[in-house]
XYZ file of N, CA and C in Angstrom:
654
model
N 0.829 -1.212 0.000
C 0.000 0.000 0.000
C 0.864 1.263 0.000
N 1.908 1.217 0.840
C 2.782 2.390 0.935
C 3.439 2.675 -0.409
N 3.859 1.600 -1.089
C 4.512 1.759 -2.394
C 3.565 2.392 -3.409
N 2.295 1.958 -3.374
C 1.315 2.498 -4.318
C 1.036 3.971 -4.036
N 0.992 4.338 -2.739
C 0.765 5.738 -2.398
C 1.923 6.613 -2.859
N 3.135 6.078 -2.694
C 4.318 6.817 -3.153
C 4.273 7.016 -4.655
N 3.851 5.981 -5.381
C 3.753 6.069 -6.843
C 2.722 7.121 -7.252
N 1.597 7.184 -6.511
C 0.576 8.183 -6.818
C 1.106 9.593 -6.611
N 1.850 9.793 -5.531
C 2.431 11.108 -5.255
C 3.409 11.490 -6.351
N 4.207 10.516 -6.793
C 5.181 10.781 -7.859
C 4.488 11.143 -9.157
N 3.406 10.427 -9.469
C 2.675 10.708 -10.706
C 2.057 12.099 -10.671
N 1.499 12.470 -9.516
C 0.916 13.803 -9.396
C 1.974 14.892 -9.516
N 3.164 14.621 -8.965
C 4.262 15.576 -9.075
C 4.718 15.713 -10.527
N 4.762 14.580 -11.235
C 5.177 14.599 -12.646
C 4.189 15.411 -13.483
N 2.881 15.232 -13.191
C 1.864 15.990 -13.929
C 2.054 17.482 -13.704
N 2.255 17.864 -12.448
C 2.455 19.275 -12.128
C 3.696 19.821 -12.820
N 4.756 19.019 -12.834
C 6.009 19.437 -13.469
C 5.831 19.607 -14.969
N 5.151 18.642 -15.614
C 4.927 18.700 -17.060
C 4.093 19.916 -17.435
N 3.027 20.177 -16.662
C 2.175 21.321 -16.958
C 2.930 22.640 -16.799
N 3.751 22.733 -15.739
C 4.547 23.955 -15.530
C 5.534 24.163 -16.660
N 6.235 23.086 -17.041
C 7.206 23.163 -18.131
C 6.542 23.538 -19.445
N 5.369 22.994 -19.679
C 4.642 23.269 -20.918
C 4.261 24.740 -21.036
N 3.674 25.280 -19.969
C 3.234 26.674 -20.021
C 4.416 27.635 -20.058
N 5.514 27.288 -19.403
C 6.701 28.130 -19.446
C 7.287 28.162 -20.850
N 7.370 26.995 -21.500
C 7.924 26.935 -22.857
C 7.042 27.685 -23.840
N 5.731 27.614 -23.641
C 4.793 28.340 -24.512
C 4.992 29.847 -24.375
N 5.157 30.326 -23.133
C 5.342 31.758 -22.889
C 6.665 32.247 -23.454
N 7.720 31.450 -23.269
C 9.043 31.827 -23.772
C 9.040 31.908 -25.283
N 8.375 30.937 -25.935
C 8.321 30.947 -27.394
C 7.584 32.173 -27.912
N 6.450 32.502 -27.274
C 5.677 33.674 -27.697
C 6.493 34.952 -27.537
N 7.251 35.047 -26.444
C 8.070 36.235 -26.214
C 9.194 36.334 -27.241
N 9.815 35.179 -27.570
C 10.893 35.180 -28.559
C 10.373 35.594 -29.923
N 9.180 35.107 -30.290
C 8.593 35.469 -31.572
C 8.336 36.964 -31.651
N 7.876 37.565 -30.536
C 7.608 38.990 -30.520
C 8.895 39.781 -30.678
N 9.966 39.315 -30.012
C 11.244 40.015 -30.093
C 11.855 39.908 -31.477
N 11.646 38.769 -32.141
C 12.233 38.561 -33.453
C 11.467 39.304 -34.555
N 10.240 39.684 -34.264
C 9.426 40.349 -35.270
C 10.036 41.692 -35.636
N 10.316 41.884 -36.917
C 10.928 43.116 -37.395
C 9.928 44.014 -38.101
N 8.756 43.477 -38.416
C 7.719 44.251 -39.107
C 6.395 44.093 -38.375
N 5.766 45.205 -38.048
C 4.422 45.206 -37.466
C 3.491 45.878 -38.472
N 2.507 45.124 -38.927
C 1.639 45.632 -39.998
C 0.185 45.626 -39.556
N -0.179 46.560 -38.698
C -1.571 46.665 -38.247
C -2.496 47.143 -39.357
N -1.930 47.688 -40.427
C -2.744 48.183 -41.542
C -2.968 47.125 -42.622
N -2.369 45.929 -42.453
C -2.445 44.888 -43.488
C -2.006 45.435 -44.844
N -0.918 46.183 -44.821
C -0.476 46.876 -46.030
C 0.254 45.948 -46.996
N 1.086 45.058 -46.457
C 1.867 44.159 -47.299
C 1.414 42.715 -47.116
N 1.620 41.917 -48.138
C 1.311 40.496 -48.036
C 2.352 39.815 -47.158
N 2.022 38.641 -46.687
C 2.938 37.867 -45.836
C 4.245 37.591 -46.562
N 4.158 37.270 -47.850
C 5.361 36.959 -48.624
C 6.287 38.177 -48.732
N 5.712 39.351 -48.941
C 6.533 40.554 -49.069
C 7.197 40.918 -47.751
N 6.461 40.749 -46.657
C 7.042 41.029 -45.345
C 8.195 40.063 -45.053
N 8.007 38.823 -45.433
C 9.075 37.830 -45.215
C 10.315 38.162 -46.035
N 10.119 38.638 -47.263
C 11.268 38.978 -48.111
C 12.024 40.173 -47.549
N 11.292 41.137 -46.979
C 11.940 42.302 -46.364
C 12.719 41.878 -45.131
N 12.094 41.087 -44.269
C 12.747 40.637 -43.042
C 13.988 39.810 -43.350
N 13.902 38.988 -44.371
C 15.039 38.149 -44.746
C 16.253 38.998 -45.092
N 16.034 40.084 -45.800
C 17.143 40.966 -46.175
C 17.646 41.774 -44.978
N 16.739 42.233 -44.134
C 17.139 43.045 -42.984
C 17.951 42.252 -41.970
N 17.711 40.952 -41.911
C 18.438 40.115 -40.964
C 19.936 40.068 -41.255
N 20.311 40.371 -42.487
C 21.730 40.341 -42.857
C 22.424 41.684 -42.614
N 21.676 42.685 -42.197
C 22.255 44.010 -41.982
C 22.738 44.157 -40.539
N 23.840 44.866 -40.312
C 24.357 45.031 -38.942
C 23.479 45.930 -38.075
N 22.716 46.820 -38.696
C 21.852 47.720 -37.941
C 20.560 47.006 -37.512
N 19.920 47.564 -36.486
C 18.656 47.021 -35.993
C 17.511 47.857 -36.569
N 16.737 47.248 -37.470
C 15.613 47.952 -38.105
C 14.284 47.418 -37.575
N 13.325 48.311 -37.446
C 11.940 47.938 -37.161
C 11.055 48.740 -38.102
N 10.116 48.061 -38.756
C 9.172 48.730 -39.652
C 7.769 48.577 -39.075
N 7.077 49.698 -38.928
C 5.719 49.679 -38.380
C 4.763 50.344 -39.368
N 3.703 49.611 -39.736
C 2.640 50.160 -40.584
C 1.424 50.435 -39.702
N 0.896 51.636 -39.780
C -0.322 51.990 -39.062
C -1.381 52.434 -40.068
N -2.653 52.078 -39.846
C -3.706 52.498 -40.789
C -3.926 54.006 -40.768
N -3.859 54.607 -39.557
C -4.026 56.059 -39.429
C -3.510 56.507 -38.067
N -3.277 57.799 -37.930
C -2.826 58.371 -36.662
C -3.548 59.692 -36.437
N -3.574 60.131 -35.181
C -4.272 61.364 -34.830
C -3.335 62.546 -34.636
N -2.041 62.303 -34.805
C -1.058 63.380 -34.628
C -0.123 63.413 -35.825
N 0.814 64.356 -35.815
C 1.802 64.422 -36.895
C 2.666 63.167 -36.878
N 3.134 62.760 -38.059
C 3.850 61.498 -38.167
C 5.167 61.508 -37.397
N 5.854 62.662 -37.336
C 7.112 62.712 -36.594
C 6.867 62.585 -35.098
N 5.784 63.176 -34.617
C 5.439 63.066 -33.195
C 5.041 61.630 -32.856
N 4.230 61.015 -33.724
C 3.804 59.635 -33.503
C 4.996 58.692 -33.523
N 5.942 58.945 -34.409
C 7.131 58.101 -34.484
C 7.928 58.121 -33.196
N 8.109 59.296 -32.630
C 8.834 59.422 -31.363
C 8.073 58.760 -30.218
N 6.743 58.883 -30.254
C 5.926 58.239 -29.228
C 6.060 56.716 -29.300
N 6.015 56.176 -30.519
C 6.162 54.729 -30.696
C 7.531 54.246 -30.220
N 8.562 55.019 -30.532
C 9.922 54.653 -30.141
C 10.005 54.506 -28.617
N 9.337 55.403 -27.912
C 9.346 55.358 -26.447
C 8.434 54.269 -25.909
N 7.220 54.164 -26.477
C 6.247 53.183 -26.004
C 6.759 51.751 -26.160
N 7.424 51.470 -27.265
C 7.919 50.127 -27.519
C 9.251 49.851 -26.823
N 9.775 50.884 -26.151
C 11.041 50.761 -25.420
C 12.140 50.170 -26.318
N 12.263 50.752 -27.495
C 13.253 50.276 -28.450
C 14.655 50.699 -28.009
N 15.654 49.850 -28.244
C 17.039 50.228 -27.931
C 17.453 51.475 -28.707
N 18.385 52.230 -28.161
C 18.797 53.502 -28.750
C 19.346 53.354 -30.164
N 19.904 52.183 -30.482
C 20.490 51.999 -31.814
C 19.482 51.479 -32.832
N 18.207 51.385 -32.456
C 17.173 50.923 -33.387
C 16.826 52.020 -34.387
N 16.623 51.618 -35.634
C 16.156 52.540 -36.672
C 14.715 52.163 -36.989
N 13.793 53.001 -36.533
C 12.367 52.734 -36.690
C 11.839 53.426 -37.941
N 11.223 52.634 -38.826
C 10.603 53.164 -40.039
C 9.097 53.083 -39.857
N 8.455 54.240 -39.802
C 7.008 54.308 -39.605
C 6.319 54.719 -40.897
N 5.342 53.924 -41.320
C 4.550 54.236 -42.518
C 3.081 54.318 -42.120
N 2.449 55.437 -42.444
C 1.035 55.640 -42.128
C 0.242 55.602 -43.426
N -0.666 54.646 -43.529
C -1.346 54.373 -44.794
C -2.297 55.492 -45.209
N -3.126 55.986 -44.274
C -4.105 56.994 -44.687
C -3.448 58.311 -45.092
N -2.321 58.663 -44.441
C -1.589 59.871 -44.823
C -0.597 59.611 -45.950
N -0.350 58.314 -46.223
C 0.579 57.894 -47.271
C 1.949 58.548 -47.058
N 2.405 58.525 -45.805
C 3.687 59.125 -45.448
C 4.593 58.121 -44.748
N 5.878 58.410 -44.796
C 6.873 57.565 -44.155
C 7.831 58.455 -43.366
N 8.214 57.980 -42.185
C 9.113 58.728 -41.317
C 10.100 57.752 -40.684
N 11.344 58.189 -40.518
C 12.363 57.338 -39.898
C 12.825 58.003 -38.611
N 12.858 57.210 -37.531
C 13.226 57.730 -36.210
C 14.283 56.813 -35.598
N 15.214 57.393 -34.865
C 16.188 56.596 -34.134
C 16.465 57.252 -32.789
N 17.315 56.619 -31.978
C 17.603 57.145 -30.656
C 18.562 58.325 -30.694
N 18.703 58.988 -29.554
C 19.538 60.186 -29.478
C 21.005 59.883 -29.780
N 21.463 58.702 -29.412
C 22.866 58.354 -29.630
C 23.223 58.403 -31.115
N 22.370 57.826 -31.965
C 22.625 57.834 -33.404
C 22.340 59.199 -34.017
N 21.385 59.923 -33.441
C 21.091 61.266 -33.945
C 22.309 62.178 -33.804
N 23.016 62.044 -32.669
C 24.192 62.870 -32.427
C 25.339 62.530 -33.387
N 25.279 61.321 -33.967
C 26.308 60.907 -34.919
C 25.965 61.316 -36.355
N 24.859 62.026 -36.522
C 24.498 62.516 -37.851
C 23.291 61.861 -38.475
N 22.701 60.862 -37.787
C 21.526 60.191 -38.338
C 20.272 60.950 -37.882
N 20.140 62.160 -38.398
C 19.019 63.010 -38.018
C 17.948 63.004 -39.106
N 16.956 63.875 -38.964
C 15.858 63.929 -39.933
C 16.355 64.241 -41.345
N 17.346 65.107 -41.435
C 17.875 65.479 -42.752
C 18.533 64.285 -43.433
N 19.299 63.534 -42.654
C 19.964 62.337 -43.195
C 18.926 61.336 -43.713
N 17.928 61.050 -42.897
C 16.932 60.053 -43.285
C 16.054 60.526 -44.441
N 15.800 61.828 -44.510
C 15.032 62.354 -45.636
C 15.767 62.107 -46.947
N 17.080 62.314 -46.917
C 17.901 62.072 -48.107
C 17.882 60.580 -48.479
N 17.957 59.726 -47.469
C 17.927 58.280 -47.726
C 16.594 57.862 -48.353
N 15.508 58.434 -47.861
C 14.183 58.125 -48.411
C 14.100 58.533 -49.874
N 14.568 59.725 -50.182
C 14.501 60.224 -51.556
C 15.394 59.415 -52.500
N 16.529 58.993 -51.978
C 17.491 58.299 -52.836
C 17.162 56.821 -53.038
N 16.700 56.153 -51.992
C 16.527 54.703 -52.064
C 15.073 54.230 -52.065
N 14.204 54.965 -51.391
C 12.818 54.512 -51.242
C 11.917 54.957 -52.382
N 12.039 56.218 -52.758
C 11.160 56.785 -53.781
C 11.208 56.022 -55.110
N 12.390 55.634 -55.607
C 12.410 54.884 -56.875
C 11.587 53.601 -56.824
N 11.634 52.897 -55.699
C 10.841 51.676 -55.570
C 9.361 51.958 -55.523
N 8.986 53.068 -54.883
C 7.581 53.462 -54.804
C 7.034 53.755 -56.199
N 7.838 54.402 -57.013
C 7.406 54.761 -58.369
C 7.146 53.530 -59.233
N 7.884 52.466 -58.982
C 7.680 51.230 -59.750
C 6.585 50.354 -59.152
N 6.166 50.679 -57.932
C 5.113 49.895 -57.288
C 5.607 48.683 -56.532
N 6.917 48.449 -56.527
C 7.485 47.299 -55.815
C 7.792 47.711 -54.375
N 6.785 47.672 -53.509
C 6.943 48.187 -52.159
C 7.910 47.378 -51.323
N 7.947 46.058 -51.506
C 8.907 45.269 -50.739
C 10.335 45.643 -51.119
N 10.579 45.832 -52.410
C 11.912 46.231 -52.857
C 12.241 47.656 -52.411
N 11.237 48.501 -52.315
C 11.470 49.871 -51.854
C 11.986 49.876 -50.425
N 11.392 49.059 -49.563
C 11.846 48.984 -48.172
C 13.185 48.263 -48.057
N 13.395 47.269 -48.900
C 14.693 46.573 -48.887
C 15.806 47.523 -49.306
N 15.590 48.266 -50.383
C 16.605 49.207 -50.851
C 16.828 50.332 -49.837
N 15.773 50.737 -49.152
C 15.905 51.796 -48.149
C 16.785 51.340 -46.989
N 16.501 50.158 -46.446
C 17.293 49.663 -45.315
C 18.734 49.379 -45.727
N 18.903 48.813 -46.911
C 20.257 48.547 -47.393
C 21.020 49.845 -47.646
N 20.330 50.833 -48.203
C 20.968 52.118 -48.478
C 21.406 52.818 -47.204
N 20.538 52.786 -46.187
C 20.889 53.387 -44.901
C 22.112 52.700 -44.310
N 22.109 51.364 -44.352
C 23.236 50.602 -43.816
C 24.531 50.918 -44.556
N 24.441 51.019 -45.866
C 25.624 51.319 -46.675
C 26.173 52.707 -46.363
N 25.293 53.686 -46.249
C 25.741 55.056 -46.009
C 26.255 55.251 -44.584
N 25.698 54.504 -43.644
C 26.230 54.560 -42.277
C 27.649 54.006 -42.257
N 27.854 52.883 -42.956
C 29.190 52.272 -43.012
C 30.192 53.192 -43.701
N 29.708 53.934 -44.685
C 30.602 54.847 -45.422
C 30.845 56.143 -44.667
N 30.082 56.369 -43.590
C 30.254 57.582 -42.794
C 29.878 58.843 -43.542
N 28.843 58.769 -44.372
C 28.431 59.926 -45.168
C 27.867 61.023 -44.270
N 28.322 62.235 -44.466
C 27.820 63.391 -43.739
C 26.819 64.137 -44.624
N 25.707 64.470 -44.061
C 24.671 65.160 -44.823
C 24.617 66.615 -44.393
N 24.700 67.512 -45.362
C 24.619 68.937 -45.071
C 23.180 69.322 -44.758
N 23.019 70.270 -43.850
C 21.681 70.743 -43.514
C 21.011 71.347 -44.741
N 19.740 71.052 -44.883
C 18.977 71.627 -45.981
C 17.522 71.715 -45.548
N 16.742 72.466 -46.296
C 15.345 72.636 -45.945
C 14.620 71.295 -46.065
N 13.925 70.942 -44.994
C 13.237 69.651 -44.970
C 12.040 69.658 -45.911
N 11.898 68.570 -46.658
C 10.790 68.434 -47.591
C 9.708 67.545 -46.987
N 8.537 67.581 -47.591
C 7.470 66.704 -47.141
C 7.833 65.258 -47.459
N 7.373 64.348 -46.587
C 7.636 62.937 -46.831
C 6.967 62.495 -48.127
N 7.603 61.608 -48.896
C 6.999 61.132 -50.147
C 5.758 60.300 -49.864
N 4.850 60.302 -50.802
C 3.608 59.569 -50.636
C 3.818 58.092 -50.934
N 3.336 57.253 -50.048
C 3.369 55.817 -50.315
C 2.027 55.443 -50.934
N 2.006 54.463 -51.833
C 0.742 54.099 -52.483
C -0.221 53.443 -51.511
N -1.497 53.591 -51.781
C -2.503 52.940 -50.954
C -2.414 51.429 -51.153
N -2.755 50.642 -50.124
C -2.668 49.189 -50.266
C -3.700 48.672 -51.248
N -3.341 47.683 -52.075
C -4.315 47.100 -53.007
C -5.425 46.385 -52.245
N -6.596 46.331 -52.846
C -7.753 45.751 -52.181
C -7.567 44.272 -51.870
N -6.784 43.565 -52.707
C -6.667 42.128 -52.532
C -5.717 41.734 -51.411
N -4.976 42.693 -50.887
C -4.031 42.351 -49.827
C -4.808 42.064 -48.549
N -4.613 40.891 -47.991
C -5.276 40.492 -46.763
C -4.228 40.123 -45.725
N -4.536 40.405 -44.487
C -3.587 40.087 -43.416
C -3.813 38.692 -42.877
N -3.790 37.701 -43.750
C -4.023 36.332 -43.323
C -2.716 35.642 -43.018
N -2.794 34.598 -42.198
C -1.605 33.850 -41.813
C -1.313 32.790 -42.857
N -0.047 32.545 -43.081
C 0.370 31.562 -44.064
C 0.137 30.155 -43.573
N 0.181 29.207 -44.491
C -0.028 27.811 -44.173
C 1.072 27.329 -43.247
N 0.673 26.700 -42.161
C 1.663 26.165 -41.237
C 2.190 27.173 -40.253
N 1.720 28.428 -40.321
C 2.223 29.460 -39.419
C 1.707 29.198 -38.016
N 2.513 29.431 -37.012
C 2.206 29.232 -35.611
C 1.904 27.772 -35.315
N 2.561 26.844 -36.009
C 2.344 25.426 -35.753
C 2.947 25.013 -34.419
N 4.020 25.673 -34.014
C 4.732 25.266 -32.807
C 3.856 25.323 -31.563
N 3.157 26.446 -31.251
C 2.292 26.479 -30.083
C 1.168 25.452 -30.138
N 0.598 25.220 -31.335
C -0.494 24.269 -31.464
C -0.026 22.855 -31.111
N 1.157 22.470 -31.615
C 1.685 21.151 -31.308
C 2.035 21.032 -29.836
N 2.521 22.105 -29.237
C 2.820 22.079 -27.807
C 1.560 21.801 -27.005
N 0.470 22.455 -27.355
C -0.790 22.227 -26.662
C -1.217 20.764 -26.807
N -1.115 20.230 -28.001
C -1.531 18.848 -28.240
C -0.697 17.867 -27.429
N 0.623 18.044 -27.459
C 1.519 17.152 -26.718
C 1.256 17.257 -25.225
N 1.104 18.509 -24.739
C 0.853 18.706 -23.322
C -0.435 18.041 -22.870
N -1.508 18.176 -23.661
C -2.786 17.572 -23.307
C -2.711 16.046 -23.324
N -1.974 15.503 -24.283
C -1.802 14.044 -24.338
C -1.061 13.530 -23.119
N -0.007 14.255 -22.723
C 0.753 13.849 -21.538
C -0.104 13.914 -20.286
N -0.896 14.957 -20.155
C -1.777 15.097 -18.991
C -2.814 13.987 -18.964
N -3.403 13.689 -20.137
C -4.400 12.613 -20.220
C -3.793 11.278 -19.833
N -2.548 11.031 -20.285
C -1.874 9.771 -19.965
C -1.602 9.660 -18.468
N -1.193 10.760 -17.851
C -0.918 10.750 -16.424
C -2.190 10.505 -15.612
N -3.279 11.158 -16.011
C -4.550 10.956 -15.308
C -5.009 9.512 -15.425
N -4.820 8.931 -16.611
C -5.213 7.527 -16.824
C -4.392 6.603 -15.939
N -3.092 6.876 -15.805
C -2.228 6.044 -14.961
C -2.624 6.145 -13.496
N -2.966 7.375 -13.060
C -3.379 7.554 -11.665
C -4.681 6.815 -11.389
N -5.636 6.936 -12.303
C -6.929 6.256 -12.139
C -6.741 4.750 -12.103
N -5.865 4.236 -12.971
C -5.612 2.800 -13.032
C -4.959 2.306 -11.754
N -3.992 3.102 -11.247
C -3.273 2.715 -10.027
C -4.204 2.720 -8.829
N -5.067 3.737 -8.737
C -6.025 3.821 -7.644
C -7.032 2.678 -7.681
N -7.415 2.290 -8.887
C -8.380 1.198 -9.049
C -7.790 -0.106 -8.545
N -6.496 -0.309 -8.827
C -5.831 -1.545 -8.369
C -5.649 -1.557 -6.857
N -5.415 -0.362 -6.297
C -5.157 -0.295 -4.853
C -6.431 -0.422 -4.028
N -7.605 -0.227 -4.663
C -8.876 -0.280 -3.930
C -9.419 -1.703 -3.837
């Protein structure tokens, strides 16, 4: 009897351990996915494939880029960009690219450390005109963002100094096509789903073993 009671206690402990491990791994995975995300598209502006192609190219760059698409904002785009930079608690070396769909504008913001090194509004305005606008004119928005991030990285490495000049209005980005939908790709987020399935199977197996053991001991 004592042996059976000990086995029941062990089984209950194993169930508790498995459930704790399962929920911890699920939380860690979700947090890692959020940290790895380089593009936030609340406006459903780009297709999943285009976002993946942009992220793939940005991952090879030494700089830390974040691209955020918003459907609309209630303040000026430069003010909203600074607010987002603070709200998201982005590291000082992050280069945040904000695109607002209803205003069809784009703004680039970074931390004070990089601003003091010359990466100010004038510098980014020049980068937008040189690398982003040509892609916008052709309609290849994914390539426009890829060329923009690559151009910024190249010019930072070259140490290009930009002379002060009168700031121009941000170039207009095209409105999103009607067929673009913010749907998830096939097989996306499979990892959490499989974790839930495995965890539930393990719990069911443990409960069955406990019930069987108790039945024998009675």
